[in-house]
């Protein structure tokens, strides 16, 4: 982000961590740049917390190394200039809010006056100045989350590691806190690495993100790269809703690929340079990128299919339709409910025509 | 959940504090539990003499290899043969096992309804009941047995009560009988049964019983087919926690029991203190340990599993 | 478990508690009996308590027991807590299974076996038997109980608290002292209390491991009890019961208040 020549703030260099016969992370290589808000996204149990614990020093890699601004990280946890915000917050229950924030600064042996100044600065930063004397159990979930954040930030870490920091909050508060976290990060300029299983959260807060799959990185990129240009079926399916159509490559050129799909005929999709004619391939088609129109008139054009609505899931701002095509496949299609619920939306049993632009279809070889 | 935490990544770092935390208590236990048992085994192969210490051979470390070989040759399994051929000792072991089995069954029978009622009591009452059950356990063992002597002696309260009610014409000799021993054991060990039972019953999900009722099971069937099978870990823990120490019980049979057939704890005590036969006392102890090793290992296994689960 | 007591439940509770408390209650009441004969009620009196104060041998024995109890409970609390932390924190060390086997053994093993083996050990290493050998024996047995109690507390302990302390710059030993220890303190205190009462209570192990001049209170009471019931013993027993009851109730109220905090 900043200086291209400078080493990344945090680099995982071929890091493997095994627990007995279980491989939690497998040859992980990842560069996280200074000042970046980076997200590690993955389902539960895919080993996505392990990189954080390795970076914090609670655990050591079985193979590979971790570099902080180019220097190998090998010191014990208490001597590493990175700090962690724990999923459980890990607030010391026998200390007040202020004492929790003070704890880390005291370990550094800073002068008293400076500690006091830094603590009140931090509490102000997370809007908890009035609650310094409270004990953690006297706070709400959102307040506790902010104390944990203030405590970790008070030490001015070179990298802040956040392990599922918002998982304990309810949905609405979580959404608000995501923006707050992002604002805070931008203001401080500290490198943030967040681990989460919530794709919306990762996409909202992160500048760049890595999608984890069984201990390896499936794809690294900005949120829109990952959503619009998934590198594999796994990524396409994990992020958002998607229709995956299997087919055989008929023709391919620099700007597009033509794929024969059962029940859809030939579909033109975006370019797939690696695809070879005759090979099996998958097409990823997002529900919101399908245009719906009345199915009355006869005949179908290119990238078009007719079908019957079999299910309507009303979600408020939009509805998700399940459409059975003439050949019997099911497609998920979303329509935006622009007007207050009117009778003109597609209803169950209605026949519809679905159209999709070639540019909106991603051809995947993996 | 962070995967590292659950899979034991913290085993990685070994600070000196942690090493000391492991080493100190471990060394203590090796020195004061394992080593004494081994020494007892060695002495059980020795012969009694009137000396200090009252057994031979004694290993002389300055004697070198020859002394060591001579020492080994002087050891014998004679004492073990004696224990297994003398009907007195066999009877003593059998008596202990019989008393332990029967009294453990009695304790379970009495303890289960109490634990069950405790688990069903309202929250606030539960903690009070818990203290009430634990409290006698904290008061000295000896005192509790002594309290029963007060009651059971010839002109004690029980006989006074029975006489005044006209149930008996002459006082009954409660003391120095098996009945007194059973009363004493049940009384002393009841909390050991009630506490683990209560712990499992209290954790049991109320929805399971409600589901059974919803599916049409009458209360007694719910009790036998849901509650009792699910409380098996508690039953097992309670039974072992009572059975094992009762086998070796000394104080209760000594103060309340008769002198006709001694329990094995008493036999050991007599061999040691009255006959000063240390090798033989060691044999008696080690054979008891061998008998109990199965239940002890089972209990340890249960404990370890319960802790793993709680994690 | 669904709450609510049936008639059968209440009966079980009432009978159970009566069974547990009646003998103790009778003992306490008769300690205030004027009559020397335990069977005859001669009116209320505190004469046996005054008699206690004149019984040098009994007071000496009580003093020996208290000393052994304090020292062994304190040492047992330290060793037992260390053992519990070791078992909880270092889950993968190789001798773990044998370590926990050694820990649980003294808890269930019949006291006569523990007492005898320890005595044989003290003789073998030529240690003079007395107050100190009893103390060593009590440390060994009671530390296992402390471990059990502290281990139960640590099973639900959030280790990320200690991780957090280290993450914030505290070396492992300071993280333990500043964060873990204050939080498990109630369990350690309960362990100390249990160790103390177990030591105060023990007859069998003390009888084996003691030597001349070191008569503990239970040994003293036992030799009196064998000669029959004496009102003085009722009195000393009542004093012990009252002390233990007060301490246990105070401790449980204290932990409850902390929990409610």
Short mmCIF file of C-alpha atoms in Angstrom, two decimals, chain B residues 32-151:
data_model
loop_
_atom_site.label_atom_id
_atom_site.label_comp_id
_atom_site.label_asym_id
_atom_site.label_seq_id
_atom_site.Cartn_x
_atom_site.Cartn_y
_atom_site.Cartn_z
CA UNK B 32 6.54 -40.10 48.80
CA UNK B 33 4.14 -42.38 46.91
CA UNK B 34 6.02 -44.52 44.42
CA UNK B 35 9.23 -45.08 46.33
CA UNK B 36 7.49 -46.05 49.62
CA UNK B 37 5.40 -48.61 47.74
CA UNK B 38 8.55 -50.13 46.24
CA UNK B 39 10.21 -50.19 49.64
CA UNK B 40 7.16 -51.91 51.09
CA UNK B 41 7.46 -54.52 48.35
CA UNK B 42 11.11 -55.10 49.21
CA UNK B 43 10.33 -55.43 52.90
CA UNK B 44 7.48 -57.84 52.18
CA UNK B 45 10.15 -60.23 50.91
CA UNK B 46 12.15 -59.96 54.14
CA UNK B 47 12.02 -61.83 57.46
CA UNK B 48 11.06 -60.50 60.83
CA UNK B 49 13.74 -60.15 63.49
CA UNK B 50 13.88 -58.51 66.88
CA UNK B 51 16.02 -55.58 65.89
CA UNK B 52 15.83 -52.03 64.61
CA UNK B 53 14.65 -52.04 61.86
CA UNK B 54 12.78 -55.25 62.67
CA UNK B 55 13.49 -57.08 59.42
CA UNK B 56 16.37 -58.70 57.49
CA UNK B 57 18.07 -58.45 55.09
CA UNK B 58 19.05 -54.80 55.18
CA UNK B 59 20.89 -53.60 52.12
CA UNK B 60 24.30 -52.28 53.01
CA UNK B 61 25.25 -49.80 50.29
CA UNK B 62 28.96 -49.91 51.19
CA UNK B 63 29.12 -53.69 50.75
CA UNK B 64 29.44 -53.54 46.97
CA UNK B 65 28.21 -56.10 44.47
CA UNK B 66 28.62 -59.20 46.68
CA UNK B 67 26.54 -57.65 49.41
CA UNK B 68 23.89 -56.83 46.84
CA UNK B 69 23.76 -60.42 45.53
CA UNK B 70 23.63 -61.74 49.06
CA UNK B 71 20.84 -59.32 49.78
CA UNK B 72 18.86 -60.53 46.77
CA UNK B 73 19.34 -64.17 47.76
CA UNK B 74 18.03 -63.50 51.24
CA UNK B 75 14.72 -62.20 49.87
CA UNK B 76 11.90 -64.69 49.62
CA UNK B 77 8.24 -64.98 48.77
CA UNK B 78 7.63 -67.06 51.89
CA UNK B 79 5.40 -64.42 53.45
CA UNK B 80 3.12 -64.37 50.44
CA UNK B 81 2.65 -68.14 50.61
CA UNK B 82 1.76 -67.75 54.25
CA UNK B 83 -0.96 -65.18 53.54
CA UNK B 84 -2.57 -67.34 50.91
CA UNK B 85 -2.50 -70.55 52.92
CA UNK B 86 -3.55 -69.21 56.31
CA UNK B 87 -7.35 -69.27 56.48
CA UNK B 88 -7.27 -66.46 59.02
CA UNK B 89 -6.00 -63.97 56.45
CA UNK B 90 -8.25 -65.28 53.70
CA UNK B 91 -11.25 -64.88 55.98
CA UNK B 92 -10.12 -61.36 56.78
CA UNK B 93 -9.85 -60.38 53.10
CA UNK B 94 -13.23 -61.93 52.31
CA UNK B 95 -14.82 -60.19 55.25
CA UNK B 96 -13.48 -56.82 54.05
CA UNK B 97 -14.74 -57.34 50.52
CA UNK B 98 -18.12 -58.49 51.78
CA UNK B 99 -18.52 -55.54 54.14
CA UNK B 100 -17.37 -53.12 51.42
CA UNK B 101 -19.71 -54.54 48.79
CA UNK B 102 -22.77 -54.69 51.00
CA UNK B 103 -22.27 -51.31 52.61
CA UNK B 104 -21.57 -49.67 49.24
CA UNK B 105 -24.86 -51.07 47.95
CA UNK B 106 -26.62 -49.72 51.05
CA UNK B 107 -25.02 -46.30 50.63
CA UNK B 108 -26.13 -46.18 46.99
CA UNK B 109 -29.66 -47.14 47.97
CA UNK B 110 -29.81 -44.43 50.63
CA UNK B 111 -27.76 -41.84 48.76
CA UNK B 112 -29.58 -41.87 45.42
CA UNK B 113 -32.92 -40.52 46.68
CA UNK B 114 -31.10 -37.81 48.61
CA UNK B 115 -28.99 -36.75 45.62
CA UNK B 116 -32.06 -36.89 43.37
CA UNK B 117 -34.07 -34.69 45.70
CA UNK B 118 -31.15 -32.25 45.98
CA UNK B 119 -30.89 -31.95 42.21
CA UNK B 120 -34.61 -31.21 41.95
CA UNK B 121 -34.64 -28.58 44.67
CA UNK B 122 -34.86 -24.90 43.64
CA UNK B 123 -31.50 -23.26 42.89
CA UNK B 124 -31.16 -21.27 46.08
CA UNK B 125 -32.07 -24.26 48.24
CA UNK B 126 -29.63 -26.46 46.35
CA UNK B 127 -26.54 -24.60 47.50
CA UNK B 128 -27.74 -24.73 51.11
CA UNK B 129 -28.40 -28.47 50.82
CA UNK B 130 -24.98 -28.92 49.30
CA UNK B 131 -23.35 -27.24 52.28
CA UNK B 132 -25.48 -29.33 54.64
CA UNK B 133 -24.31 -32.55 53.00
CA UNK B 134 -20.68 -31.49 52.84
CA UNK B 135 -20.52 -30.13 56.38
CA UNK B 136 -20.44 -33.51 58.20
CA UNK B 137 -17.71 -34.56 55.79
CA UNK B 138 -15.59 -31.68 57.07
CA UNK B 139 -16.09 -32.60 60.72
CA UNK B 140 -13.63 -35.14 61.94
CA UNK B 141 -14.20 -38.74 61.01
CA UNK B 142 -13.35 -39.92 64.48
CA UNK B 143 -15.91 -37.59 66.01
CA UNK B 144 -18.65 -38.95 63.80
CA UNK B 145 -17.85 -42.52 64.80
CA UNK B 146 -17.63 -41.46 68.41
CA UNK B 147 -21.08 -39.89 68.13
CA UNK B 148 -22.46 -43.29 67.22
CA UNK B 149 -20.82 -44.91 70.24
CA UNK B 150 -22.83 -42.46 72.32
CA UNK B 151 -25.99 -43.69 70.69
#
